[in-house]
């Protein structure tokens, strides 16, 4: 890729290439690594009319597609009208779901829609591995949803896996499962965001496993989707497919259920809140004029990583991973493959807490309940 | 490639950017960067001409740059952003 293009992307675009929109904080599950600490609906969530107005703005900005998540987006009673409005306006929809609300009728309805991609979340190829992270019964729920989509002729849906210490050895099995459905596999990086702030230290892959993930992804090439989330591994050698940059506030962002705009889906915290779609000027003004996004589009300091020969390859890794593990933003990623992150983590005494917690009372994450 | 008749795939949208444009294929979900404004002009005017060579001439592209345009357009056919006017890939 040409240097000038990379520079332009770092400098930000007039509109995001794609954005993530968490439609609700309500969720039937309580996954231990939930990026948005979801569970209870927030009474301030955007109304249907407000959501439609945001979609009209995104149409005018020519945003090609949005990633819808939550919470569990299908809990919203206006889920289908919102998705229909997006697609009718040329905005493709990719949505993430745990599958609990995909009954036979929903599967048929989804299968009839164009420009719709579905990602079913699954974090283990067997119930014990998956349910330890996502909750009792969630493996069976996800598999049932996959069976229904396949039965309804949806076509190639996606199976979306967050790679952890406990499922990293199942990558080939995940691929086989995806193949058995004619589905596409998507694997993403575990972030210490939301409830993940509490579970990351015991769930994130070890340094040896990071290398295992890199080799596996390299062998798969672009057949496996990653959301470009593993660019910190590029310090190991040949770059993985993708843009190889942090797109936060430059080419991507997050709209949360109450309309707040954050730099990316992994930084729900006041420090990374750029504004709200409810303010005058709407989303467009936030994207183009927020002080935070302007500063993220300035050249970033390599800081402690400046003297490392791998900086150009890994770009210092993920801003969110550093922030929520208490590391400076201009230093190594906590999962730096050179081991610098582990050294830095040893000196951390406190880390920022996620801004909001919608965890349902009593819905203690299973990982901890099992102990 | 230069003697072919090409046009944008009907499921492709082009969004202008300072560096050129983003092209998104709603069918295969591929996002492609058109990395120069000249390339965007060429891609947009392909269907007004019988061949790629005619388009390059009409857009005032210097012949010295034709090989690089040939390569870039080949990539765009590969990713199905462009198709033959007869619908052939």
Coordinates of C-alpha atoms in Angstrom, one line a residue:
Chain A
X1 CA 0.0 0.0 0.0
X2 CA 1.3 3.4 -0.9
X3 CA 2.7 5.6 1.9
X4 CA 0.5 8.5 1.0
X5 CA -2.6 6.5 1.3
X6 CA -1.6 5.2 4.8
X7 CA -0.8 8.8 5.8
X8 CA -4.2 9.9 4.6
X9 CA -5.9 7.2 6.5
X10 CA -4.0 8.1 9.6
X11 CA -5.1 11.7 9.1
X12 CA -8.7 10.6 9.0
X13 CA -11.4 10.6 6.4
X14 CA -14.5 12.9 6.0
X15 CA -16.6 9.9 7.0
X16 CA -15.8 6.6 8.6
X17 CA -15.2 3.6 6.4
X18 CA -17.4 1.6 8.7
X19 CA -18.6 2.0 12.2
X20 CA -19.9 -0.1 15.0
X21 CA -23.3 0.7 16.5
X22 CA -24.3 -1.0 19.7
X23 CA -28.1 -0.8 19.6
X24 CA -28.8 -1.7 23.2
X25 CA -27.1 -2.5 26.5
X26 CA -29.7 -5.1 27.1
X27 CA -28.5 -8.7 26.9
X28 CA -29.7 -12.1 27.9
X29 CA -26.1 -13.2 28.5
X30 CA -23.4 -11.9 30.9
X31 CA -20.2 -12.9 29.0
X32 CA -17.1 -12.3 31.2
X33 CA -15.4 -10.4 28.4
X34 CA -18.3 -8.2 27.3
X35 CA -16.8 -5.1 25.8
X36 CA -19.8 -3.0 26.8
X37 CA -20.5 -4.5 30.2
X38 CA -24.0 -5.2 28.9
X39 CA -27.0 -6.7 30.6
X40 CA -29.7 -4.1 31.5
X41 CA -31.3 -1.8 29.0
X42 CA -30.4 1.9 29.5
X43 CA -33.5 4.1 29.7
X44 CA -31.7 6.8 27.7
X45 CA -31.3 4.5 24.6
X46 CA -32.0 6.1 21.2
X47 CA -35.6 5.8 20.0
X48 CA -36.5 4.3 16.7
X49 CA -36.9 7.8 15.2
X50 CA -33.5 8.9 16.5
X51 CA -31.9 5.7 15.1
X52 CA -33.5 6.3 11.7
X53 CA -32.2 9.9 11.7
X54 CA -28.7 8.6 12.4
X55 CA -29.0 6.1 9.5
X56 CA -30.1 8.9 7.2
X57 CA -27.0 10.8 8.2
X58 CA -24.8 7.7 7.5
X59 CA -26.5 7.3 4.1
X60 CA -25.6 11.0 3.2
X61 CA -22.0 10.3 4.4
X62 CA -21.9 7.3 2.1
X63 CA -21.0 4.9 4.9
X64 CA -21.1 1.6 3.1
X65 CA -21.9 -0.7 6.0
X66 CA -22.3 -0.7 9.8
X67 CA -21.5 -3.3 12.4
X68 CA -24.5 -3.7 14.7
X69 CA -23.9 -5.1 18.1
X70 CA -24.9 -4.6 21.7
X71 CA -25.8 -6.1 24.1
X72 CA -28.0 -8.4 22.1
X73 CA -29.3 -6.2 19.3
X74 CA -32.2 -8.5 18.5
X75 CA -33.7 -7.7 21.9
X76 CA -34.8 -4.4 20.5
X77 CA -38.4 -4.6 19.3
X78 CA -37.5 -2.3 16.4
X79 CA -34.5 -4.4 15.4
X80 CA -36.0 -5.4 12.1
X81 CA -37.3 -1.9 11.1
X82 CA -33.9 -0.4 11.9
X83 CA -32.1 -3.0 9.8
X84 CA -34.7 -2.7 7.0
X85 CA -34.2 1.1 7.0
X86 CA -30.4 0.8 6.8
X87 CA -30.5 -1.7 3.9
X88 CA -33.1 0.3 2.0
X89 CA -30.8 3.3 2.2
X90 CA -27.7 1.5 0.8
X91 CA -26.1 0.8 4.2
X92 CA -25.1 -2.8 4.5
X93 CA -25.5 -4.4 7.9
X94 CA -23.3 -6.9 9.7
X95 CA -24.7 -7.7 13.1
X96 CA -23.4 -9.7 16.0
X97 CA -25.7 -11.9 18.0
X98 CA -25.6 -14.7 20.5
X99 CA -28.4 -16.3 18.5
X100 CA -31.0 -16.6 21.3
X101 CA -33.7 -14.7 19.3
X102 CA -33.2 -16.5 16.0
X103 CA -36.2 -18.8 15.9
X104 CA -37.4 -20.4 12.7
X105 CA -39.4 -17.3 11.7
X106 CA -36.5 -14.9 12.3
X107 CA -34.2 -17.2 10.4
X108 CA -36.5 -17.1 7.4
X109 CA -36.8 -13.3 7.6
X110 CA -33.1 -12.8 7.9
X111 CA -32.5 -15.2 5.0
X112 CA -34.7 -13.1 2.8
X113 CA -32.7 -10.0 3.2
X114 CA -29.9 -8.7 1.0
X115 CA -26.7 -7.0 2.2
X116 CA -27.1 -8.6 5.6
X117 CA -24.3 -10.5 7.3
X118 CA -24.7 -12.3 10.6
X119 CA -22.0 -13.1 13.1
X120 CA -22.9 -15.7 15.7
X121 CA -20.6 -15.4 18.7
X122 CA -19.0 -18.7 19.9
X123 CA -16.0 -18.9 22.2
X124 CA -15.5 -22.7 22.3
X125 CA -16.1 -25.7 20.1
X126 CA -17.6 -27.5 23.0
X127 CA -20.1 -26.4 25.7
X128 CA -17.7 -26.4 28.7
X129 CA -15.2 -24.2 26.9
X130 CA -17.7 -21.8 25.5
X131 CA -20.1 -21.6 28.5
X132 CA -17.3 -20.9 31.0
X133 CA -17.0 -17.5 29.2
X134 CA -20.4 -16.9 27.7
X135 CA -22.7 -18.5 30.3
X136 CA -24.6 -21.8 30.8
X137 CA -26.5 -23.0 27.8
X138 CA -25.0 -20.4 25.4
X139 CA -23.2 -23.0 23.3
X140 CA -26.4 -24.9 22.6
X141 CA -28.2 -21.6 21.9
X142 CA -25.6 -20.5 19.3
X143 CA -25.5 -23.9 17.6
X144 CA -29.3 -24.0 17.4
X145 CA -29.3 -20.5 15.8
X146 CA -26.7 -21.8 13.3
X147 CA -28.8 -24.8 12.5
X148 CA -31.8 -22.6 11.9
X149 CA -29.9 -20.2 9.6
X150 CA -28.6 -23.1 7.7
X151 CA -32.1 -24.6 7.5
X152 CA -33.5 -21.4 6.3
X153 CA -30.9 -21.2 3.5
X154 CA -29.3 -18.0 4.9
X155 CA -26.1 -18.9 3.1
X156 CA -22.6 -18.2 4.5
X157 CA -23.1 -16.7 8.0
X158 CA -20.1 -16.0 10.2
X159 CA -18.9 -17.7 13.3
X160 CA -17.2 -15.1 15.5
X161 CA -14.6 -16.2 18.0
X162 CA -12.8 -14.2 20.6
X163 CA -9.5 -15.9 21.1
X164 CA -8.6 -16.7 24.6
X165 CA -6.0 -18.8 26.5
X166 CA -8.6 -21.6 26.7
X167 CA -9.8 -21.8 23.1
X168 CA -6.6 -21.1 21.2
X169 CA -6.0 -24.8 20.7
X170 CA -9.4 -25.1 19.1
X171 CA -8.8 -22.8 16.1
X172 CA -8.7 -25.8 13.7
X173 CA -11.9 -27.2 15.2
X174 CA -13.6 -23.8 14.8
X175 CA -12.5 -23.8 11.1
X176 CA -14.0 -27.3 10.7
X177 CA -17.2 -26.3 12.4
X178 CA -17.5 -23.2 10.1
X179 CA -16.8 -25.5 7.1
X180 CA -19.5 -27.9 8.2
X181 CA -22.0 -25.1 7.9
X182 CA -20.5 -23.5 4.8
X183 CA -19.9 -20.5 7.2
X184 CA -17.0 -18.1 7.4
X185 CA -14.8 -18.0 10.4
X186 CA -14.0 -14.7 12.1
X187 CA -11.5 -14.5 15.0
X188 CA -10.8 -11.4 17.0
X189 CA -8.6 -10.3 19.8
X190 CA -9.6 -10.3 23.4
X191 CA -9.7 -6.8 24.8
X192 CA -9.5 -5.7 28.5
X193 CA -12.6 -3.5 27.9
X194 CA -15.9 -3.6 29.7
X195 CA -16.2 -6.7 31.9
X196 CA -13.1 -7.8 30.0
X197 CA -11.1 -5.4 32.3
X198 CA -11.7 -8.0 35.1
X199 CA -11.2 -11.2 33.1
X200 CA -8.5 -10.2 30.7
X201 CA -5.6 -11.1 33.0
X202 CA -6.7 -14.7 33.2
X203 CA -8.1 -15.1 29.7
X204 CA -5.7 -13.4 27.4
X205 CA -3.4 -15.7 25.4
X206 CA 0.1 -16.3 26.7
X207 CA 3.1 -15.0 24.8
X208 CA 3.7 -18.5 23.3
X209 CA 0.0 -18.6 22.3
X210 CA 0.3 -15.2 20.5
X211 CA 2.9 -16.8 18.2
X212 CA 0.6 -19.8 17.7
X213 CA -2.2 -17.4 16.7
X214 CA 0.1 -15.5 14.3
X215 CA 1.3 -18.6 12.6
X216 CA -2.2 -19.9 12.2
X217 CA -3.6 -16.6 10.8
X218 CA -0.6 -16.3 8.5
X219 CA -1.3 -19.8 7.1
X220 CA -5.1 -18.9 6.6
X221 CA -4.4 -15.6 4.8
X222 CA -7.6 -13.7 4.0
X223 CA -9.8 -16.8 4.3
X224 CA -10.3 -16.0 8.0
X225 CA -11.8 -12.6 9.0
X226 CA -10.1 -10.8 11.8
X227 CA -11.4 -7.2 11.8
X228 CA -7.7 -6.3 11.5
X229 CA -7.5 -6.9 15.2
X230 CA -4.2 -8.7 15.4
X231 CA -1.8 -6.1 13.9
X232 CA 0.2 -6.1 17.1
X233 CA 1.4 -9.6 16.0
X234 CA 3.0 -8.2 12.9
X235 CA 6.1 -7.6 14.9
X236 CA 6.7 -11.3 14.4
X237 CA 7.5 -11.0 10.7
X238 CA 5.4 -11.0 7.5
X239 CA 2.4 -8.8 8.0
X240 CA -1.1 -10.3 8.4
X241 CA -3.7 -9.3 5.8
X242 CA -5.4 -5.9 6.7
X243 CA -4.8 -2.2 7.1
X244 CA -2.2 -2.7 9.9
X245 CA -3.2 0.4 11.8
X246 CA -5.3 1.6 14.7
X247 CA -8.4 3.1 13.0
X248 CA -9.9 4.6 16.1
X249 CA -11.4 8.0 15.3
X250 CA -9.6 7.9 11.9
X251 CA -11.5 5.4 9.9
X252 CA -13.8 3.7 12.5
X253 CA -15.7 4.7 15.6
X254 CA -18.5 3.5 17.9
X255 CA -22.0 4.8 18.5
X256 CA -23.2 3.4 21.8
X257 CA -26.9 2.7 22.7
X258 CA -27.5 6.2 24.1
X259 CA -26.0 7.9 21.1
X260 CA -22.6 8.7 22.6
X261 CA -19.7 8.5 20.0
X262 CA -16.5 6.8 21.1
X263 CA -13.2 6.4 19.2
X264 CA -13.7 2.6 18.8
X265 CA -15.8 -0.2 20.2
X266 CA -13.2 -1.0 22.8
X267 CA -12.9 2.4 24.6
X268 CA -16.2 3.1 26.3
X269 CA -14.6 5.7 28.7
X270 CA -15.0 9.4 29.1
X271 CA -11.4 10.0 27.9
X272 CA -12.4 8.6 24.5
X273 CA -15.9 10.0 24.2
X274 CA -16.0 12.4 21.2
X275 CA -19.6 13.6 21.6
X276 CA -23.2 12.5 21.0
X277 CA -25.4 12.1 18.0
X278 CA -28.0 14.0 20.0
X279 CA -25.9 17.2 19.9
X280 CA -26.5 19.9 17.2
X281 CA -24.8 18.8 14.0
X282 CA -25.4 15.2 14.9
X283 CA -23.0 12.4 14.1
X284 CA -21.4 14.3 11.2
X285 CA -20.3 17.2 13.4
X286 CA -18.8 14.8 16.0
X287 CA -16.9 12.9 13.4
X288 CA -15.5 15.9 11.7
X289 CA -15.0 18.4 14.5
X290 CA -14.6 16.7 17.8
X291 CA -11.4 17.7 19.6
X292 CA -10.7 14.1 20.5
X293 CA -10.9 12.8 16.9
X294 CA -8.8 15.7 15.6
X295 CA -6.1 14.8 18.1
X296 CA -6.2 11.1 17.2
X297 CA -5.6 12.1 13.6
X298 CA -2.4 13.9 14.5
X299 CA 0.8 11.9 14.2
X300 CA 1.1 9.8 17.3
X301 CA 4.3 9.5 19.4
X302 CA 6.0 6.1 19.5
X303 CA 7.2 7.0 23.0
X304 CA 8.9 4.1 24.7
X305 CA 8.6 2.1 21.5
X306 CA 10.6 4.6 19.4
X307 CA 13.8 2.7 19.7
X308 CA 12.3 -0.7 18.9
X309 CA 12.9 -2.0 15.3
X310 CA 9.4 -3.5 15.2
X311 CA 7.4 -0.3 15.7
X312 CA 6.7 0.2 12.0
X313 CA 5.3 -3.3 11.9
X314 CA 3.1 -3.3 15.1
X315 CA 2.4 0.4 15.4
X316 CA 2.6 0.0 19.2
X317 CA -0.5 -2.2 19.2
X318 CA -3.9 -1.4 20.5
X319 CA -4.8 1.9 22.3
X320 CA -7.7 0.3 24.2
X321 CA -5.6 -2.7 25.4
X322 CA -3.0 -0.3 26.8
X323 CA -5.5 2.1 28.4
X324 CA -7.5 -0.5 30.3
X325 CA -4.5 -2.4 31.5
X326 CA -3.1 0.9 32.9
X327 CA -0.2 1.2 30.4
X328 CA 0.8 4.5 28.8
X329 CA -0.7 5.0 25.3
X330 CA 2.8 5.8 23.9
X331 CA 4.3 2.5 25.1
X332 CA 4.1 -1.2 24.3
X333 CA 0.9 -3.1 23.9
X334 CA 0.3 -5.4 27.0
X335 CA 0.6 -8.3 24.6
X336 CA 3.8 -7.0 22.9
X337 CA 5.3 -10.1 21.3
X338 CA 8.8 -8.8 22.3
X339 CA 7.8 -9.2 25.9
X340 CA 7.9 -5.4 26.7
X341 CA 4.2 -5.4 27.6
X342 CA 4.6 -8.0 30.4
X343 CA 7.5 -6.0 31.8
X344 CA 5.5 -2.8 31.8
X345 CA 2.4 -4.6 33.3
X346 CA 4.5 -5.7 36.3
X347 CA 4.9 -2.0 37.3
X348 CA 1.2 -1.1 37.0
X349 CA -0.6 -0.3 40.2
X350 CA -4.0 0.9 39.0
X351 CA -5.9 1.0 35.7
X352 CA -8.9 3.1 34.5
X353 CA -12.4 1.6 35.0
X354 CA -14.9 1.4 32.2
X355 CA -17.3 4.3 32.2
X356 CA -20.5 2.5 32.5
X357 CA -21.7 -0.9 33.8
X358 CA -25.0 -2.3 32.7
X359 CA -24.4 -5.7 34.2
X360 CA -27.6 -7.2 35.6
X361 CA -27.6 -7.6 39.3
X362 CA -26.9 -11.1 40.3
X363 CA -25.7 -12.1 36.9
X364 CA -22.1 -12.7 38.1
X365 CA -19.9 -13.7 35.2
X366 CA -19.7 -17.4 35.1
X367 CA -15.9 -17.6 35.0
X368 CA -15.8 -16.3 38.5
X369 CA -18.9 -18.1 39.8
X370 CA -17.2 -21.4 38.9
X371 CA -14.3 -20.9 41.2
Chain B
X1 CA -7.0 -5.4 -20.7
X2 CA -6.6 -2.2 -22.7
X3 CA -8.8 -3.5 -25.6
X4 CA -11.6 -4.6 -23.3
X5 CA -14.9 -2.9 -22.7
X6 CA -15.4 -2.5 -18.9
X7 CA -17.8 -0.9 -16.5
X8 CA -18.4 -0.6 -12.8
X9 CA -20.2 -3.6 -11.4
X10 CA -23.8 -2.6 -10.7
X11 CA -23.4 -3.5 -7.0
X12 CA -20.4 -1.2 -6.5
X13 CA -20.6 2.2 -4.8
X14 CA -17.8 4.8 -5.1
X15 CA -17.2 7.3 -2.4
X16 CA -14.8 10.2 -3.3
X17 CA -11.9 10.8 -0.9
X18 CA -8.9 13.2 -0.9
X19 CA -6.6 10.4 -2.0
X20 CA -9.0 9.1 -4.7
X21 CA -12.0 7.1 -3.7
X22 CA -13.2 4.1 -1.7
X23 CA -15.1 1.5 -3.7
X24 CA -17.4 -1.0 -2.0
X25 CA -18.9 -4.1 -3.5
X26 CA -22.2 -4.8 -1.8
X27 CA -22.2 -8.3 -3.3
X28 CA -18.8 -9.7 -2.3
X29 CA -18.4 -7.2 0.5
X30 CA -14.9 -6.1 -0.7
X31 CA -13.6 -2.7 0.0
X32 CA -11.1 -1.4 -2.5
X33 CA -9.0 1.8 -2.5
X34 CA -8.8 3.8 -5.7
X35 CA -5.5 5.4 -4.9
X36 CA -5.4 8.3 -7.3
X37 CA -8.0 10.9 -8.5
X38 CA -7.1 10.1 -12.1
X39 CA -8.0 6.4 -11.5
X40 CA -11.4 7.5 -10.1
X41 CA -12.0 9.6 -13.3
X42 CA -11.1 6.6 -15.5
X43 CA -13.2 4.2 -13.6
X44 CA -16.2 6.5 -13.7
X45 CA -15.9 7.1 -17.4
X46 CA -15.3 3.5 -18.5
X47 CA -18.8 2.9 -19.7
X48 CA -18.8 5.9 -22.0
X49 CA -16.1 4.3 -24.2
X50 CA -15.7 1.1 -26.2
X51 CA -12.4 0.1 -24.8
X52 CA -10.1 0.9 -21.8
X53 CA -7.6 2.5 -24.2
X54 CA -10.3 4.9 -25.5
X55 CA -11.1 5.8 -21.9
X56 CA -7.5 6.5 -21.0
X57 CA -7.1 8.7 -24.1
X58 CA -10.3 10.5 -23.3
X59 CA -9.3 11.1 -19.7
X60 CA -5.9 12.5 -20.9
X61 CA -3.8 9.9 -19.2
X62 CA -0.2 10.0 -20.5
X63 CA 0.7 6.8 -22.4
X64 CA 3.7 6.4 -20.1
X65 CA 1.3 5.7 -17.2
X66 CA -0.9 3.2 -19.2
X67 CA 1.0 0.1 -17.9
X68 CA 0.3 1.0 -14.3
X69 CA -3.4 1.7 -15.1
X70 CA -3.5 -1.6 -16.9
X71 CA -2.3 -3.4 -13.7
X72 CA -4.6 -1.5 -11.4
X73 CA -7.6 -2.1 -13.6
X74 CA -6.7 -5.8 -13.8
X75 CA -6.8 -5.9 -10.0
X76 CA -10.3 -4.2 -10.1
X77 CA -11.6 -6.9 -12.5
X78 CA -10.1 -9.5 -10.1
X79 CA -12.0 -8.1 -7.2
X80 CA -15.2 -7.8 -9.4
X81 CA -15.3 -4.0 -8.9
X82 CA -15.2 -3.8 -12.7
X83 CA -16.9 -6.2 -15.1
X84 CA -17.0 -6.5 -18.9
X85 CA -19.9 -4.6 -20.5
X86 CA -21.2 -7.9 -21.6
X87 CA -21.3 -8.9 -17.9
X88 CA -18.3 -11.2 -18.2
X89 CA -15.8 -11.1 -15.4

